PDB file of C-alpha atoms in Angstrom:
ATOM      1  CA  UNK A1493     115.565 -12.404 -11.076  1.00  0.00           C
ATOM      2  CA  UNK A1494     114.679  -8.703 -10.397  1.00  0.00           C
ATOM      3  CA  UNK A1495     112.663  -7.975  -7.107  1.00  0.00           C
ATOM      4  CA  UNK A1496     109.865  -7.441  -8.586  1.00  0.00           C
ATOM      5  CA  UNK A1497     109.580 -10.808 -10.239  1.00  0.00           C
ATOM      6  CA  UNK A1498     110.473 -12.256  -7.121  1.00  0.00           C
ATOM      7  CA  UNK A1499     108.240 -10.673  -4.664  1.00  0.00           C
ATOM      8  CA  UNK A1500     105.030 -11.212  -7.547  1.00  0.00           C
ATOM      9  CA  UNK A1501     106.296 -14.824  -7.482  1.00  0.00           C
ATOM     10  CA  UNK A1502     106.209 -15.082  -3.506  1.00  0.00           C
ATOM     11  CA  UNK A1503     102.397 -13.398  -3.326  1.00  0.00           C
ATOM     12  CA  UNK A1504     101.378 -15.956  -5.471  1.00  0.00           C
ATOM     13  CA  UNK A1505     102.717 -18.849  -3.851  1.00  0.00           C
ATOM     14  CA  UNK A1506     101.278 -17.580  -0.697  1.00  0.00           C
ATOM     15  CA  UNK A1507      97.545 -16.906  -2.382  1.00  0.00           C
ATOM     16  CA  UNK A1508      97.911 -20.073  -3.461  1.00  0.00           C
ATOM     17  CA  UNK A1509      99.264 -21.783   0.369  1.00  0.00           C
ATOM     18  CA  UNK A1510      95.992 -19.469   1.234  1.00  0.00           C
ATOM     19  CA  UNK A1511      93.282 -21.391  -1.281  1.00  0.00           C
ATOM     20  CA  UNK A1512      95.037 -24.847   0.067  1.00  0.00           C
ATOM     21  CA  UNK A1513      94.356 -23.367   3.563  1.00  0.00           C
ATOM     22  CA  UNK A1514      90.848 -22.196   2.909  1.00  0.00           C
ATOM     23  CA  UNK A1515      89.495 -25.636   1.652  1.00  0.00           C
ATOM     24  CA  UNK A1516      91.707 -27.889   4.173  1.00  0.00           C
ATOM     25  CA  UNK A1517      89.806 -25.444   7.057  1.00  0.00           C
ATOM     26  CA  UNK A1518      86.411 -25.890   4.898  1.00  0.00           C
ATOM     27  CA  UNK A1519      86.841 -29.791   5.183  1.00  0.00           C
ATOM     28  CA  UNK A1520      87.749 -29.910   8.759  1.00  0.00           C
ATOM     29  CA  UNK A1521      84.860 -27.903   9.935  1.00  0.00           C
ATOM     30  CA  UNK A1522      82.741 -30.134   7.365  1.00  0.00           C
ATOM     31  CA  UNK A1523      83.393 -33.131   9.515  1.00  0.00           C
ATOM     32  CA  UNK A1524      83.395 -31.667  12.622  1.00  0.00           C
ATOM     33  CA  UNK A1525      81.064 -33.913  13.768  1.00  0.00           C
ATOM     34  CA  UNK A1526      82.812 -36.878  12.086  1.00  0.00           C
ATOM     35  CA  UNK A1527      83.730 -39.622  14.981  1.00  0.00           C
ATOM     36  CA  UNK A1528      87.358 -40.416  14.323  1.00  0.00           C
ATOM     37  CA  UNK A1529      88.531 -37.607  12.048  1.00  0.00           C
ATOM     38  CA  UNK A1530      91.539 -35.990  12.705  1.00  0.00           C
ATOM     39  CA  UNK A1531      91.695 -31.931  11.506  1.00  0.00           C
ATOM     40  CA  UNK A1532      94.830 -31.616   8.804  1.00  0.00           C
ATOM     41  CA  UNK A1533      96.609 -28.580   8.433  1.00  0.00           C
ATOM     42  CA  UNK A1534      99.425 -26.922   6.013  1.00  0.00           C
ATOM     43  CA  UNK A1535     102.646 -26.299   6.637  1.00  0.00           C
ATOM     44  CA  UNK A1536     104.409 -23.818   4.298  1.00  0.00           C
ATOM     45  CA  UNK A1537     106.028 -21.064   5.757  1.00  0.00           C
ATOM     46  CA  UNK A1538     108.897 -22.387   8.296  1.00  0.00           C
ATOM     47  CA  UNK A1539     110.053 -24.340   4.996  1.00  0.00           C
ATOM     48  CA  UNK A1540     109.917 -21.515   2.939  1.00  0.00           C
ATOM     49  CA  UNK A1541     111.624 -19.110   5.431  1.00  0.00           C
ATOM     50  CA  UNK A1542     114.297 -22.223   5.595  1.00  0.00           C
ATOM     51  CA  UNK A1543     114.636 -21.684   2.036  1.00  0.00           C
ATOM     52  CA  UNK A1544     114.869 -18.258   2.294  1.00  0.00           C
ATOM     53  CA  UNK A1545     117.629 -18.688   4.690  1.00  0.00           C
ATOM     54  CA  UNK A1546     119.694 -21.038   3.253  1.00  0.00           C
ATOM     55  CA  UNK A1547     119.887 -19.149   0.463  1.00  0.00           C
ATOM     56  CA  UNK A1548     120.844 -15.872   2.191  1.00  0.00           C
ATOM     57  CA  UNK A1549     123.881 -17.927   3.519  1.00  0.00           C
ATOM     58  CA  UNK A1550     124.500 -19.061   0.502  1.00  0.00           C
ATOM     59  CA  UNK A1551     125.829 -16.097  -0.700  1.00  0.00           C
ATOM     60  CA  UNK A1552     128.876 -14.983   1.932  1.00  0.00           C
ATOM     61  CA  UNK A1553     129.526 -18.961   1.734  1.00  0.00           C
ATOM     62  CA  UNK A1554     132.735 -20.205   0.099  1.00  0.00           C
ATOM     63  CA  UNK A1555     131.820 -23.387  -1.776  1.00  0.00           C
ATOM     64  CA  UNK A1556     133.747 -26.461  -1.286  1.00  0.00           C
ATOM     65  CA  UNK A1557     134.236 -28.874  -4.031  1.00  0.00           C
ATOM     66  CA  UNK A1558     133.150 -32.756  -3.938  1.00  0.00           C
ATOM     67  CA  UNK A1559     134.475 -35.301  -5.782  1.00  0.00           C
ATOM     68  CA  UNK A1560     132.070 -37.967  -5.000  1.00  0.00           C
ATOM     69  CA  UNK A1561     128.346 -37.681  -5.520  1.00  0.00           C
ATOM     70  CA  UNK A1562     127.893 -39.297  -1.512  1.00  0.00           C
ATOM     71  CA  UNK A1563     129.994 -36.240  -0.209  1.00  0.00           C
ATOM     72  CA  UNK A1564     128.242 -33.684   1.641  1.00  0.00           C
ATOM     73  CA  UNK A1565     127.295 -30.440  -0.194  1.00  0.00           C
ATOM     74  CA  UNK A1566     128.592 -26.954   1.455  1.00  0.00           C
ATOM     75  CA  UNK A1567     127.486 -23.711   0.376  1.00  0.00           C
ATOM     76  CA  UNK A1568     124.416 -25.028  -1.535  1.00  0.00           C
ATOM     77  CA  UNK A1569     120.790 -23.497  -0.991  1.00  0.00           C
ATOM     78  CA  UNK A1570     117.647 -24.816  -1.592  1.00  0.00           C
ATOM     79  CA  UNK A1571     115.584 -22.484  -4.294  1.00  0.00           C
ATOM     80  CA  UNK A1572     112.236 -21.243  -2.073  1.00  0.00           C
ATOM     81  CA  UNK A1573     110.649 -21.714  -5.825  1.00  0.00           C
ATOM     82  CA  UNK A1574     110.761 -25.728  -4.713  1.00  0.00           C
ATOM     83  CA  UNK A1575     109.100 -24.994  -1.887  1.00  0.00           C
ATOM     84  CA  UNK A1576     105.554 -27.456  -1.391  1.00  0.00           C
ATOM     85  CA  UNK A1577     102.685 -26.529   0.789  1.00  0.00           C
ATOM     86  CA  UNK A1578     102.631 -29.916   2.619  1.00  0.00           C
ATOM     87  CA  UNK A1579      99.144 -30.974   4.697  1.00  0.00           C
ATOM     88  CA  UNK A1580      99.812 -32.521   8.260  1.00  0.00           C
ATOM     89  CA  UNK A1581      97.534 -34.946  10.040  1.00  0.00           C
ATOM     90  CA  UNK A1582      96.939 -32.668  13.650  1.00  0.00           C
ATOM     91  CA  UNK A1583      97.141 -36.339  16.367  1.00  0.00           C
ATOM     92  CA  UNK A1584      98.560 -33.969  19.329  1.00  0.00           C
ATOM     93  CA  UNK A1585      96.131 -31.721  20.320  1.00  0.00           C
ATOM     94  CA  UNK A1586      92.984 -33.185  22.401  1.00  0.00           C
ATOM     95  CA  UNK A1587      90.052 -35.362  20.595  1.00  0.00           C
ATOM     96  CA  UNK A1588      86.789 -34.821  21.687  1.00  0.00           C
ATOM     97  CA  UNK A1589      84.991 -37.956  22.799  1.00  0.00           C
ATOM     98  CA  UNK A1590      84.480 -39.152  19.934  1.00  0.00           C
ATOM     99  CA  UNK A1591      87.748 -39.484  18.621  1.00  0.00           C
ATOM    100  CA  UNK A1592      87.551 -35.888  16.388  1.00  0.00           C
ATOM    101  CA  UNK A1593      89.620 -33.296  17.079  1.00  0.00           C
ATOM    102  CA  UNK A1594      88.498 -30.471  15.289  1.00  0.00           C
ATOM    103  CA  UNK A1595      87.086 -27.415  16.997  1.00  0.00           C
ATOM    104  CA  UNK A1596      84.638 -25.427  15.067  1.00  0.00           C
ATOM    105  CA  UNK A1597      84.963 -22.297  16.576  1.00  0.00           C
ATOM    106  CA  UNK A1598      88.919 -22.598  15.969  1.00  0.00           C
ATOM    107  CA  UNK A1599      88.119 -23.785  11.764  1.00  0.00           C
ATOM    108  CA  UNK A1600      85.449 -20.783  11.386  1.00  0.00           C
ATOM    109  CA  UNK A1601      88.527 -18.597  13.333  1.00  0.00           C
ATOM    110  CA  UNK A1602      90.881 -19.819  10.927  1.00  0.00           C
ATOM    111  CA  UNK A1603      88.550 -19.388   7.538  1.00  0.00           C
ATOM    112  CA  UNK A1604      88.200 -15.493   8.390  1.00  0.00           C
ATOM    113  CA  UNK A1605      91.900 -15.059   8.741  1.00  0.00           C
ATOM    114  CA  UNK A1606      92.303 -16.971   5.800  1.00  0.00           C
ATOM    115  CA  UNK A1607      90.177 -14.755   4.281  1.00  0.00           C
ATOM    116  CA  UNK A1608      91.287 -11.955   5.823  1.00  0.00           C
ATOM    117  CA  UNK A1609      94.869 -12.716   5.196  1.00  0.00           C
ATOM    118  CA  UNK A1610      93.848 -13.407   1.422  1.00  0.00           C
ATOM    119  CA  UNK A1611      92.421  -9.828   0.673  1.00  0.00           C
ATOM    120  CA  UNK A1612      95.403  -8.051   2.371  1.00  0.00           C
ATOM    121  CA  UNK A1613      98.023 -10.281  -0.327  1.00  0.00           C
ATOM    122  CA  UNK A1614      95.348  -9.079  -3.277  1.00  0.00           C
ATOM    123  CA  UNK A1615      96.023  -5.575  -2.204  1.00  0.00           C
ATOM    124  CA  UNK A1616     100.128  -6.177  -2.017  1.00  0.00           C
ATOM    125  CA  UNK A1617      99.719  -7.640  -5.374  1.00  0.00           C
ATOM    126  CA  UNK A1618      97.513  -4.774  -6.520  1.00  0.00           C
ATOM    127  CA  UNK A1619     100.217  -1.904  -5.521  1.00  0.00           C
ATOM    128  CA  UNK A1620     103.174  -3.893  -6.915  1.00  0.00           C
ATOM    129  CA  UNK A1621     101.397  -4.292 -10.207  1.00  0.00           C
ATOM    130  CA  UNK A1622     100.366   0.352  -9.182  1.00  0.00           C
ATOM    131  CA  UNK A1623     103.993   0.514  -9.206  1.00  0.00           C
ATOM    132  CA  UNK A1624     104.981  -0.598 -12.305  1.00  0.00           C
ATOM    133  CA  UNK A1625     102.294   0.926 -13.913  1.00  0.00           C
ATOM    134  CA  UNK A1626     103.319   4.399 -12.580  1.00  0.00           C
ATOM    135  CA  UNK A1627     107.015   4.076 -13.881  1.00  0.00           C
ATOM    136  CA  UNK A1628     105.758   3.574 -17.096  1.00  0.00           C
ATOM    137  CA  UNK A1629     103.551   6.148 -17.244  1.00  0.00           C
ATOM    138  CA  UNK A1630     106.803   8.755 -15.871  1.00  0.00           C
TER     139      UNK A1630
END
């Protein structure tokens, strides 16, 4: 996979995660007054970083052979394309008197952050394709 394909694939995945984050935050905001509702968060970047780091570490590693399927493999990496976003319920934040832990202002700020992040990612993708167009028109 060349760098253009990899970059556009990562941007595409980030756009998908942003859309999921937007719907999760909108759901949290819609349920801000429901007693006992627990807010949900999306976890993706830390897992993606772990996969990218394992890929980088495996490039210089010396792979050991395993003789049995239950042996611990070494030098293997996790492909970043297998990483999926996870919805995580937030049980650790402070709850209101009714058991709900959604802060409406925080969720509204999260929605704005996601929107701005989405705009930035679409500009990055446009830039990637503009670079290819410039190379083809020369």
